[in-house]
Amino acid sequence: MAGIKALISLSFGGAIGLMFLTLGCALPEYNKYWPLFVLFFYILSPIPYCISSRTVDDTDAASSACKELAIFLTTGIVVSAFALPLIFARATVIQWGACALVLTGNVIIFATILGFILVFGTNDEFSWQQW
């Protein structure tokens, strides 16, 4: 039952984050859809960690190069997701209010992705690997 509650709360967080992203694009005073390119970063961010967690055995190793490379790549993707709306706002492609809404959505979405990995990333009965 704990897995279902976690899944419902994580889906609620994802919906709230996507709502902020949509508001940053679709409100009449902003009306630019350039920030939707952040969706690519949402899709790409968990991929390096998922690949490294399948290839690395965590038996006795405190750290491995594969896992550290995955964390480095994930960090680069997350920083890029925060930098893109800032660059758009600085170049006056979008307004600063839209940038703030997109950055708020980024915080919520990436917290949701991190929560998903922490809750369902272990090798127990609620593992995402069985999906």
mmCIF file of C-alpha atoms in Angstrom, residues 8-119:
data_model
loop_
_atom_site.group_PDB
_atom_site.id
_atom_site.type_symbol
_atom_site.label_atom_id
_atom_site.label_comp_id
_atom_site.label_asym_id
_atom_site.label_seq_id
_atom_site.Cartn_x
_atom_site.Cartn_y
_atom_site.Cartn_z
ATOM 1 C CA ILE A 8 -0.057 8.844 -6.386
ATOM 2 C CA SER A 9 1.875 11.615 -4.637
ATOM 3 C CA LEU A 10 4.630 11.518 -7.266
ATOM 4 C CA SER A 11 2.107 11.727 -10.095
ATOM 5 C CA PHE A 12 0.487 14.689 -8.341
ATOM 6 C CA GLY A 13 3.883 16.402 -8.133
ATOM 7 C CA GLY A 14 4.518 15.759 -11.807
ATOM 8 C CA ALA A 15 1.144 17.196 -12.746
ATOM 9 C CA ILE A 16 1.785 20.343 -10.695
ATOM 10 C CA GLY A 17 5.214 20.799 -12.296
ATOM 11 C CA LEU A 18 3.812 20.401 -15.799
ATOM 12 C CA MET A 19 1.059 22.870 -14.904
ATOM 13 C CA PHE A 20 3.682 25.515 -14.067
ATOM 14 C CA LEU A 21 5.489 24.792 -17.334
ATOM 15 C CA THR A 22 2.251 25.103 -19.287
ATOM 16 C CA LEU A 23 1.332 28.320 -17.499
ATOM 17 C CA GLY A 24 4.729 29.763 -18.407
ATOM 18 C CA CYS A 25 3.952 29.072 -22.057
ATOM 19 C CA ALA A 26 0.223 29.543 -22.480
ATOM 20 C CA LEU A 27 -0.793 32.533 -20.360
ATOM 21 C CA PRO A 28 -1.979 35.346 -22.657
ATOM 22 C CA GLU A 29 0.681 37.821 -21.520
ATOM 23 C CA TYR A 30 3.487 35.328 -22.294
ATOM 24 C CA ASN A 31 2.102 33.357 -25.287
ATOM 25 C CA LYS A 32 5.441 31.825 -26.357
ATOM 26 C CA TYR A 33 6.012 28.100 -26.444
ATOM 27 C CA TRP A 34 9.818 28.074 -26.510
ATOM 28 C CA PRO A 35 10.089 26.866 -22.879
ATOM 29 C CA LEU A 36 8.538 23.539 -23.880
ATOM 30 C CA PHE A 37 12.009 22.480 -25.029
ATOM 31 C CA VAL A 38 12.651 21.808 -21.337
ATOM 32 C CA LEU A 39 10.565 18.634 -21.782
ATOM 33 C CA PHE A 40 13.531 17.033 -23.554
ATOM 34 C CA PHE A 41 15.607 17.520 -20.404
ATOM 35 C CA TYR A 42 12.859 15.935 -18.300
ATOM 36 C CA ILE A 43 13.016 12.856 -20.508
ATOM 37 C CA LEU A 44 16.819 12.712 -20.670
ATOM 38 C CA SER A 45 17.620 13.295 -16.989
ATOM 39 C CA PRO A 46 16.911 9.824 -15.519
ATOM 40 C CA ILE A 47 18.453 7.882 -18.417
ATOM 41 C CA PRO A 48 22.150 7.937 -17.313
ATOM 42 C CA TYR A 49 21.301 6.874 -13.770
ATOM 43 C CA CYS A 50 19.009 4.081 -14.972
ATOM 44 C CA ILE A 51 21.697 2.751 -17.302
ATOM 45 C CA SER A 52 24.396 2.871 -14.626
ATOM 46 C CA SER A 53 22.219 1.237 -11.982
ATOM 47 C CA ARG A 54 21.659 -1.726 -14.279
ATOM 48 C CA THR A 55 25.342 -2.169 -15.106
ATOM 49 C CA VAL A 56 26.936 -1.617 -11.688
ATOM 50 C CA ASP A 57 26.768 -4.047 -8.785
ATOM 51 C CA ASP A 58 26.577 -2.191 -5.464
ATOM 52 C CA THR A 59 27.798 -5.120 -3.411
ATOM 53 C CA ASP A 60 30.990 -3.834 -1.751
ATOM 54 C CA ALA A 61 32.043 -0.872 -3.847
ATOM 55 C CA ALA A 62 31.749 2.508 -2.195
ATOM 56 C CA SER A 63 31.826 4.200 -5.580
ATOM 57 C CA SER A 64 32.302 3.322 -9.213
ATOM 58 C CA ALA A 65 33.349 5.288 -12.262
ATOM 59 C CA CYS A 66 30.200 4.344 -14.167
ATOM 60 C CA LYS A 67 27.885 5.610 -11.440
ATOM 61 C CA GLU A 68 29.893 8.804 -10.989
ATOM 62 C CA LEU A 69 29.801 9.452 -14.745
ATOM 63 C CA ALA A 70 26.036 8.949 -14.694
ATOM 64 C CA ILE A 71 25.653 11.436 -11.848
ATOM 65 C CA PHE A 72 27.862 13.909 -13.715
ATOM 66 C CA LEU A 73 25.813 13.585 -16.909
ATOM 67 C CA THR A 74 22.549 13.884 -14.986
ATOM 68 C CA THR A 75 23.851 17.026 -13.284
ATOM 69 C CA GLY A 76 24.727 18.510 -16.665
ATOM 70 C CA ILE A 77 21.244 17.766 -17.982
ATOM 71 C CA VAL A 78 19.565 19.310 -14.926
ATOM 72 C CA VAL A 79 21.738 22.439 -15.083
ATOM 73 C CA SER A 80 20.920 22.759 -18.782
ATOM 74 C CA ALA A 81 17.217 22.551 -17.992
ATOM 75 C CA PHE A 82 17.561 25.473 -15.601
ATOM 76 C CA ALA A 83 19.845 27.444 -17.933
ATOM 77 C CA LEU A 84 17.646 27.253 -21.039
ATOM 78 C CA PRO A 85 14.776 29.430 -19.726
ATOM 79 C CA LEU A 86 17.287 31.887 -18.268
ATOM 80 C CA ILE A 87 19.001 32.214 -21.639
ATOM 81 C CA PHE A 88 15.623 32.631 -23.360
ATOM 82 C CA ALA A 89 14.646 35.377 -20.908
ATOM 83 C CA ARG A 90 18.008 37.132 -21.173
ATOM 84 C CA ALA A 91 17.755 37.098 -24.969
ATOM 85 C CA THR A 92 14.162 38.458 -24.676
ATOM 86 C CA VAL A 93 12.709 35.420 -26.408
ATOM 87 C CA ILE A 94 10.405 34.926 -23.405
ATOM 88 C CA GLN A 95 9.468 37.242 -20.545
ATOM 89 C CA TRP A 96 10.938 36.981 -17.064
ATOM 90 C CA GLY A 97 7.582 35.983 -15.571
ATOM 91 C CA ALA A 98 7.412 33.015 -17.905
ATOM 92 C CA CYS A 99 10.995 32.171 -16.954
ATOM 93 C CA ALA A 100 10.041 32.170 -13.265
ATOM 94 C CA LEU A 101 7.090 29.856 -13.902
ATOM 95 C CA VAL A 102 9.245 27.460 -15.925
ATOM 96 C CA LEU A 103 11.961 27.436 -13.254
ATOM 97 C CA THR A 104 9.333 26.673 -10.605
ATOM 98 C CA GLY A 105 8.085 23.813 -12.750
ATOM 99 C CA ASN A 106 11.673 22.580 -13.144
ATOM 100 C CA VAL A 107 12.184 22.435 -9.384
ATOM 101 C CA ILE A 108 8.974 20.463 -8.894
ATOM 102 C CA ILE A 109 9.543 18.066 -11.798
ATOM 103 C CA PHE A 110 13.140 17.288 -10.870
ATOM 104 C CA ALA A 111 12.144 16.784 -7.234
ATOM 105 C CA THR A 112 9.493 14.361 -8.495
ATOM 106 C CA ILE A 113 12.034 12.488 -10.638
ATOM 107 C CA LEU A 114 14.412 12.286 -7.662
ATOM 108 C CA GLY A 115 11.583 11.068 -5.447
ATOM 109 C CA PHE A 116 10.684 8.387 -7.981
ATOM 110 C CA ILE A 117 14.261 7.139 -8.099
ATOM 111 C CA LEU A 118 14.557 7.131 -4.303
ATOM 112 C CA VAL A 119 11.223 5.386 -3.711
#
